[in-house]
Tab-separated table of C-alpha atoms in Angstrom:
chain	number	residue	atom	x	y	z
A	1	MET	CA	52.951	38.150	33.003
A	2	ALA	CA	56.371	36.554	33.074
A	3	VAL	CA	58.582	36.426	30.031
A	4	VAL	CA	60.971	33.370	30.367
A	5	GLY	CA	63.896	33.681	28.001
A	6	ALA	CA	63.551	37.415	27.824
A	7	THR	CA	67.146	38.002	26.709
A	8	GLY	CA	66.912	35.613	23.518
A	9	ALA	CA	66.030	36.641	19.904
A	10	VAL	CA	62.362	35.814	20.353
A	11	GLY	CA	62.274	37.401	23.816
A	12	THR	CA	63.566	40.696	22.410
A	13	VAL	CA	60.778	40.704	19.890
A	14	MET	CA	58.305	39.769	22.575
A	15	LEU	CA	59.396	42.894	24.703
A	16	GLU	CA	58.735	45.056	21.583
A	17	ILE	CA	55.345	43.476	20.880
A	18	LEU	CA	54.248	43.883	24.514
A	19	SER	CA	55.348	47.484	24.478
A	20	ASN	CA	53.217	48.326	21.418
A	21	ARG	CA	50.020	46.345	22.125
A	22	ALA	CA	47.212	47.195	24.584
A	23	ASN	CA	48.540	47.225	28.150
A	24	VAL	CA	46.532	44.486	29.861
A	25	TRP	CA	49.249	43.508	32.355
A	26	GLY	CA	49.909	44.956	35.769
A	27	GLU	CA	53.449	43.668	35.905
A	28	ILE	CA	55.778	42.107	33.249
A	29	ARG	CA	58.518	40.032	34.988
A	30	LEU	CA	61.556	39.163	33.019
A	31	ILE	CA	63.148	35.803	33.586
A	32	ALA	CA	66.277	34.209	32.085
A	33	SER	CA	69.101	31.907	32.945
A	34	PRO	CA	71.323	32.753	35.936
A	35	ARG	CA	73.982	34.181	33.650
A	36	SER	CA	71.578	36.845	32.327
A	37	ALA	CA	70.153	37.821	35.831
A	38	GLY	CA	70.852	41.472	36.616
A	39	ARG	CA	70.607	42.682	33.007
A	40	LYS	CA	68.064	45.531	32.492
A	41	LEU	CA	65.763	45.532	29.488
A	42	VAL	CA	63.182	48.087	28.432
A	43	VAL	CA	59.493	47.051	28.229
A	44	ARG	CA	56.650	49.474	27.910
A	45	GLY	CA	59.173	52.423	28.358
A	46	GLN	CA	60.621	51.193	31.672
A	47	GLU	CA	63.782	49.410	32.602
A	48	VAL	CA	63.040	46.150	34.072
A	49	GLU	CA	65.680	43.949	35.796
A	50	VAL	CA	66.008	40.380	34.586
A	51	ILE	CA	65.761	37.701	37.402
A	52	ALA	CA	67.014	34.110	37.359
A	53	LEU	CA	64.822	31.250	36.499
A	54	CYS	CA	63.634	29.681	39.767
A	55	ASP	CA	60.386	28.359	41.272
A	56	GLU	CA	59.690	31.426	43.342
A	57	ALA	CA	59.916	33.624	40.073
A	58	PHE	CA	56.484	32.353	39.239
A	59	ASP	CA	54.830	33.401	42.403
A	60	GLY	CA	51.901	35.610	41.673
A	61	VAL	CA	52.227	35.114	37.881
A	62	ASP	CA	49.037	34.645	35.908
A	63	VAL	CA	50.587	33.924	32.493
A	64	ALA	CA	54.199	32.799	31.732
A	65	MET	CA	55.396	32.920	28.188
A	66	MET	CA	58.376	30.497	27.793
A	67	ASP	CA	61.008	30.816	25.017
A	68	VAL	CA	63.580	28.319	26.034
A	69	PRO	CA	65.128	25.119	24.661
A	70	ASP	CA	63.022	21.973	24.730
A	71	GLU	CA	64.792	20.371	27.608
A	72	VAL	CA	64.479	23.503	29.791
A	73	SER	CA	60.737	23.845	28.815
A	74	ALA	CA	60.228	20.093	29.691
A	75	GLU	CA	61.428	20.885	33.245
A	76	TRP	CA	60.111	24.315	33.913
A	77	ALA	CA	56.679	24.576	32.149
A	78	PRO	CA	55.117	22.110	34.622
A	79	ARG	CA	56.840	23.743	37.572
A	80	ALA	CA	55.489	27.184	36.433
A	81	ALA	CA	52.107	25.693	36.089
A	82	ALA	CA	52.269	24.055	39.539
A	83	ARG	CA	52.915	27.632	40.946
A	84	GLY	CA	49.618	28.660	39.388
A	85	ALA	CA	50.574	30.214	36.106
A	86	VAL	CA	49.134	29.398	32.614
A	87	VAL	CA	52.211	28.670	30.517
A	88	ILE	CA	52.366	29.460	26.894
A	89	ASP	CA	55.253	27.363	25.672
A	90	LYS	CA	57.082	28.220	22.479
A	91	SER	CA	59.255	25.118	22.309
A	92	GLY	CA	58.382	21.816	20.609
A	93	THR	CA	58.052	19.858	23.830
A	94	PHE	CA	54.363	19.848	24.373
A	95	ARG	CA	52.902	20.587	20.886
A	96	MET	CA	51.709	17.060	20.242
A	97	ASP	CA	50.727	16.189	23.769
A	98	PRO	CA	46.965	15.470	23.680
A	99	ASP	CA	46.474	17.282	26.938
A	100	VAL	CA	48.065	20.440	25.658
A	101	PRO	CA	46.158	22.634	23.145
A	102	LEU	CA	48.075	23.848	20.178
A	103	VAL	CA	46.511	27.219	19.562
A	104	VAL	CA	46.459	29.774	16.795
A	105	PRO	CA	44.060	32.587	17.808
A	106	GLU	CA	42.827	33.285	14.152
A	107	ILE	CA	41.898	29.495	13.729
A	108	ASN	CA	41.154	27.628	17.055
A	109	PRO	CA	40.841	30.208	19.875
A	110	GLN	CA	38.360	27.859	21.682
A	111	ALA	CA	41.046	25.135	22.068
A	112	LEU	CA	42.844	27.067	24.857
A	113	ARG	CA	39.878	26.548	27.327
A	114	ASN	CA	40.738	22.904	27.707
A	115	ARG	CA	44.265	22.865	29.249
A	116	PRO	CA	44.403	20.197	31.978
A	117	LYS	CA	48.164	20.633	32.336
A	118	GLY	CA	47.960	24.324	32.630
A	119	ILE	CA	50.072	24.571	29.402
A	120	ILE	CA	49.234	25.985	25.951
A	121	ALA	CA	51.554	25.243	23.052
A	122	ASN	CA	52.647	27.700	20.389
A	123	ALA	CA	53.244	26.125	16.956
A	124	ASN	CA	56.464	26.060	14.974
A	125	CYS	CA	57.318	29.319	13.255
A	126	THR	CA	57.113	27.833	9.765
A	127	THR	CA	53.756	26.071	10.377
A	128	LEU	CA	52.369	29.417	11.694
A	129	ALA	CA	53.348	31.533	8.787
A	130	MET	CA	51.538	28.946	6.512
A	131	ILE	CA	48.543	27.863	8.493
A	132	VAL	CA	46.776	31.221	8.867
A	133	ALA	CA	46.489	31.268	5.015
A	134	VAL	CA	45.551	27.603	4.645
A	135	ALA	CA	42.732	27.707	7.287
A	136	PRO	CA	40.232	30.049	5.596
A	137	LEU	CA	40.609	28.067	2.403
A	138	HIS	CA	40.001	24.891	4.264
A	139	ARG	CA	36.844	26.260	5.812
A	140	GLU	CA	35.562	27.020	2.170
A	141	TYR	CA	36.831	23.936	0.212
A	142	GLY	CA	37.706	21.167	2.670
A	143	LEU	CA	41.434	20.541	2.704
A	144	LYS	CA	42.669	17.078	1.760
A	145	GLU	CA	46.269	17.322	1.095
A	146	LEU	CA	49.273	19.723	1.471
A	147	VAL	CA	52.672	19.473	-0.380
A	148	LEU	CA	55.016	22.081	1.108
A	149	ALA	CA	58.443	23.436	0.356
A	150	SER	CA	59.831	25.917	2.958
A	151	TYR	CA	62.459	28.636	2.486
A	152	GLN	CA	63.520	29.162	6.062
A	153	ALA	CA	65.533	32.178	7.385
A	154	VAL	CA	68.652	31.795	9.427
A	155	SER	CA	67.232	33.606	12.572
A	156	GLY	CA	65.117	30.520	12.877
A	157	ALA	CA	68.277	28.920	14.261
A	158	GLY	CA	68.594	31.440	17.069
A	159	VAL	CA	71.033	34.336	17.588
A	160	ALA	CA	73.845	32.277	16.071
A	161	GLY	CA	72.102	32.022	12.769
A	162	PRO	CA	72.280	35.729	11.498
A	163	GLU	CA	75.694	35.962	13.046
A	164	THR	CA	76.950	33.113	10.981
A	165	LEU	CA	75.392	34.453	7.780
A	166	TYR	CA	76.844	37.920	8.374
A	167	ASP	CA	80.363	36.388	8.968
A	168	GLN	CA	80.089	34.432	5.862
A	169	ILE	CA	79.120	37.319	3.841
A	170	ALA	CA	81.983	39.275	5.082
A	171	LYS	CA	84.380	36.506	4.069
A	172	VAL	CA	83.112	36.328	0.432
A	173	ALA	CA	82.338	40.052	-0.283
A	174	GLY	CA	84.104	41.256	-3.364
A	175	ASP	CA	85.196	37.936	-4.772
A	176	ARG	CA	83.231	37.601	-7.948
A	177	GLN	CA	84.631	34.155	-8.858
A	178	LEU	CA	82.958	32.389	-5.803
A	179	GLY	CA	80.244	30.074	-6.687
A	180	SER	CA	81.532	29.475	-10.260
A	181	ARG	CA	83.467	26.348	-9.304
A	182	THR	CA	82.982	23.388	-7.083
A	183	GLY	CA	84.351	23.843	-3.613
A	184	ASN	CA	85.438	27.570	-3.810
A	185	VAL	CA	82.534	28.760	-1.630
A	186	ARG	CA	83.330	26.123	0.983
A	187	HIS	CA	87.057	27.000	0.915
A	188	ALA	CA	86.260	30.798	1.274
A	189	VAL	CA	83.899	30.160	4.097
A	190	GLY	CA	85.969	27.684	5.992
A	191	GLU	CA	84.908	25.325	8.761
A	192	ASP	CA	82.824	27.854	10.831
A	193	LEU	CA	79.380	26.877	9.810
A	194	GLY	CA	77.619	27.845	12.947
A	195	PRO	CA	74.405	25.901	13.435
A	196	PHE	CA	74.163	24.892	9.764
A	197	PRO	CA	75.507	21.704	8.021
A	198	ALA	CA	76.834	23.669	5.075
A	199	PRO	CA	77.748	27.264	4.039
A	200	LEU	CA	74.526	29.572	3.626
A	201	VAL	CA	76.153	32.327	1.565
A	202	PHE	CA	75.670	31.787	-2.150
A	203	ASN	CA	73.758	28.608	-1.296
A	204	VAL	CA	70.582	27.046	-0.188
A	205	VAL	CA	70.649	23.973	2.160
A	206	PRO	CA	67.840	21.408	1.783
A	207	TRP	CA	67.838	20.763	5.604
A	208	ALA	CA	66.354	22.291	8.694
A	209	GLY	CA	66.030	20.492	12.026
A	210	SER	CA	67.303	17.224	13.297
A	211	LEU	CA	67.448	13.741	11.578
A	212	LYS	CA	64.242	11.649	12.201
A	213	ASN	CA	63.148	8.264	10.832
A	214	ASP	CA	63.253	7.503	7.073
A	215	GLY	CA	65.375	10.546	6.161
A	216	TRP	CA	62.735	13.125	7.367
A	217	SER	CA	63.792	16.256	9.348
A	218	SER	CA	62.216	17.406	12.608
A	219	GLU	CA	61.033	20.590	10.901
A	220	GLU	CA	59.245	18.672	8.065
A	221	LEU	CA	57.461	16.440	10.597
A	222	LYS	CA	56.475	19.492	12.642
A	223	MET	CA	54.817	21.041	9.660
A	224	ARG	CA	52.789	17.753	9.171
A	225	ASN	CA	51.885	16.939	12.755
A	226	GLU	CA	51.108	20.500	13.786
A	227	SER	CA	48.954	21.306	10.695
A	228	ARG	CA	46.872	18.167	11.522
A	229	LYS	CA	46.298	19.179	15.075
A	230	ILE	CA	45.613	22.953	14.564
A	231	LEU	CA	43.100	22.174	11.796
A	232	GLY	CA	41.581	19.149	13.574
A	233	LEU	CA	42.363	16.933	10.536
A	234	PRO	CA	44.168	13.878	11.992
A	235	ASP	CA	44.261	12.138	8.528
A	236	LEU	CA	45.399	15.137	6.557
A	237	LYS	CA	48.185	14.227	3.909
A	238	VAL	CA	51.190	16.429	4.356
A	239	SER	CA	54.569	16.222	2.602
A	240	ALA	CA	57.163	18.924	3.412
A	241	THR	CA	60.619	19.771	2.222
A	242	CYS	CA	62.305	22.337	4.476
A	243	VAL	CA	65.160	24.371	3.038
A	244	ARG	CA	67.385	26.858	4.750
A	245	VAL	CA	68.064	29.954	2.703
A	246	PRO	CA	70.410	32.988	3.047
A	247	VAL	CA	67.631	35.313	4.434
A	248	VAL	CA	67.999	36.862	7.898
A	249	THR	CA	64.271	36.920	8.947
A	250	GLY	CA	61.141	35.715	7.250
A	251	HIS	CA	60.313	32.257	6.608
A	252	SER	CA	58.523	31.539	3.235
A	253	ILE	CA	56.520	28.433	2.053
A	254	ALA	CA	55.439	27.345	-1.359
A	255	VAL	CA	52.045	25.650	-0.929
A	256	HIS	CA	50.355	23.127	-3.120
A	257	ALA	CA	46.893	22.556	-1.454
A	258	VAL	CA	44.442	19.994	-2.563
A	259	PHE	CA	40.796	20.367	-1.649
A	260	GLY	CA	37.649	18.137	-1.660
A	261	SER	CA	35.844	20.573	-4.129
A	262	GLU	CA	36.780	22.738	-6.978
A	263	VAL	CA	38.591	25.911	-6.368
A	264	ASP	CA	38.412	29.333	-7.972
A	265	ALA	CA	41.621	31.438	-7.746
A	266	ASN	CA	39.802	34.770	-7.775
A	267	GLU	CA	37.387	33.497	-5.027
A	268	ALA	CA	40.310	32.114	-3.038
A	269	ARG	CA	42.016	35.508	-3.365
A	270	LYS	CA	39.079	37.301	-1.973
A	271	LEU	CA	38.834	34.728	0.921
A	272	LEU	CA	42.427	35.366	1.820
A	273	GLN	CA	41.929	39.291	1.587
A	274	ASP	CA	39.214	38.926	4.109
A	275	ALA	CA	41.067	36.562	6.483
A	276	PRO	CA	42.499	37.723	9.792
A	277	GLY	CA	46.197	37.760	10.008
A	278	VAL	CA	46.706	37.707	6.336
A	279	ILE	CA	47.702	40.318	3.659
A	280	VAL	CA	47.428	39.594	-0.081
A	281	VAL	CA	50.320	40.742	-2.272
A	282	ASP	CA	49.631	39.301	-5.675
A	283	ASP	CA	50.367	41.334	-8.855
A	284	PRO	CA	53.057	39.534	-10.884
A	285	ALA	CA	52.790	41.956	-13.747
A	286	ALA	CA	53.806	44.829	-11.376
A	287	GLY	CA	56.522	42.639	-9.705
A	288	GLU	CA	54.595	42.442	-6.423
A	289	PHE	CA	55.077	39.226	-4.496
A	290	PRO	CA	55.103	38.251	-0.887
A	291	MET	CA	58.877	38.384	0.003
A	292	PRO	CA	60.719	38.314	3.491
A	293	ILE	CA	62.527	41.595	2.821
A	294	ASP	CA	58.973	43.327	2.843
A	295	ALA	CA	57.330	41.111	5.440
A	296	VAL	CA	59.949	41.353	8.102
A	297	GLY	CA	58.987	43.536	11.047
A	298	THR	CA	55.294	43.077	10.129
A	299	ASP	CA	52.571	40.785	11.790
A	300	PRO	CA	50.590	39.220	8.934
A	301	SER	CA	51.418	36.338	6.699
A	302	TRP	CA	51.964	37.758	3.233
A	303	VAL	CA	50.342	35.621	0.451
A	304	GLY	CA	50.660	35.825	-3.358
A	305	ARG	CA	51.213	33.832	-6.455
A	306	ILE	CA	47.621	32.554	-6.106
A	307	ARG	CA	46.620	30.246	-8.872
A	308	ARG	CA	44.663	27.191	-9.659
A	309	SER	CA	46.584	24.114	-10.550
A	310	ILE	CA	46.818	23.449	-14.305
A	311	ASP	CA	46.303	19.787	-13.906
A	312	ASP	CA	43.763	19.552	-10.902
A	313	PRO	CA	40.868	21.912	-10.556
A	314	ARG	CA	40.666	20.947	-6.826
A	315	ALA	CA	44.196	22.267	-6.240
A	316	LEU	CA	45.476	25.766	-5.397
A	317	ASP	CA	49.193	26.903	-5.459
A	318	PHE	CA	50.343	29.938	-3.671
A	319	PHE	CA	53.411	31.523	-1.760
A	320	VAL	CA	53.494	32.517	1.720
A	321	THR	CA	56.073	34.549	3.796
A	322	GLY	CA	56.014	35.953	7.391
A	323	ASP	CA	58.310	37.155	10.068
A	324	ASN	CA	59.300	34.016	12.051
A	325	LEU	CA	60.174	36.045	15.119
A	326	ARG	CA	56.822	37.873	15.197
A	327	LYS	CA	53.709	35.757	14.138
A	328	GLY	CA	55.960	32.716	13.916
A	329	ALA	CA	56.813	33.050	17.721
A	330	ALA	CA	56.227	36.155	19.818
A	331	LEU	CA	53.137	37.602	18.251
A	332	ASN	CA	51.067	34.367	18.370
A	333	ALA	CA	52.112	33.851	22.013
A	334	ALA	CA	51.038	37.526	22.824
A	335	GLN	CA	47.714	36.886	21.156
A	336	ILE	CA	47.129	33.801	23.260
A	337	ALA	CA	47.977	35.710	26.465
A	338	GLU	CA	45.492	38.365	25.545
A	339	LEU	CA	42.707	35.798	25.060
A	340	LEU	CA	43.725	34.479	28.602
A	341	ALA	CA	43.720	38.059	29.975
A	342	THR	CA	40.113	38.444	28.733
A	343	GLU	CA	39.214	35.160	30.354
A	344	PHE	CA	40.594	36.060	33.643
A	345	THR	CA	39.101	39.511	33.867
A	346	SER	CA	35.558	38.135	32.772
A	347	ARG	CA	35.420	35.749	35.691
């Protein structure tokens, strides 16, 4: 296996996951940009030297997991596939390509068998946290519509995200007047906003991603388009509003799901309790909810606040949170890779 982008935030989590899961790989090769070449990282208890990204780096590689920017993936995923590797790409470059399967192992593992380009796409981290909880409900009730509001952690913006938030916290710490008057938070934070359009400390920003047509953000369109492809529902109605919040790691989603048949909250709760990749935390009377401070560092999507809509017996409302660096990126890719390893060894 090759891990491309091994020195990044998701790459670091990937090495941790590979070190703690079943050892099915003879060699793990670490690849990054030339400026990171020569660094040594620990995987499976051994120091491994990072090598520079080049065509020859993929020689002898069965599976290449790529966590690199879209433009890098657009160039290098096909080049890695041309050297014989099956590429698991975590960027947004190939997700909606009809010749590239978009795979979530708990939902559509069979899709990875049809990969004419030698590339398998990994879904967006916010979609992944949500979709593993929606899928079992869809199988039971027949999903018709999703209305979503995300609460996305700063780590979804890369290494600069948490650094920016921590810097802003340091600037405002101890000033109990901040947030009580217009402009005083902006003044305290200054102009260094990092990858965000506004201060995150003491704030939420109803924006994540880049601007697309008609005022939609790229993150919102990803949730719509990827949900349709993963579930095999090309006409599914999806409306999403993506919000960045001052959380370090752990994306959350408030879900309003409308189905083709009447739903029962207790029955839905039981379906979710039995669903792979899901843990139910749903006891409001005891103050037990799915929250990122608890889900961070864990693999499942945490689900709670499960209740049937008051105004529509076919609709269910619930809240989901999950570690966006684990299931939202590295873990899902590792699960795909393990399915491929089983395929290779059964030949």
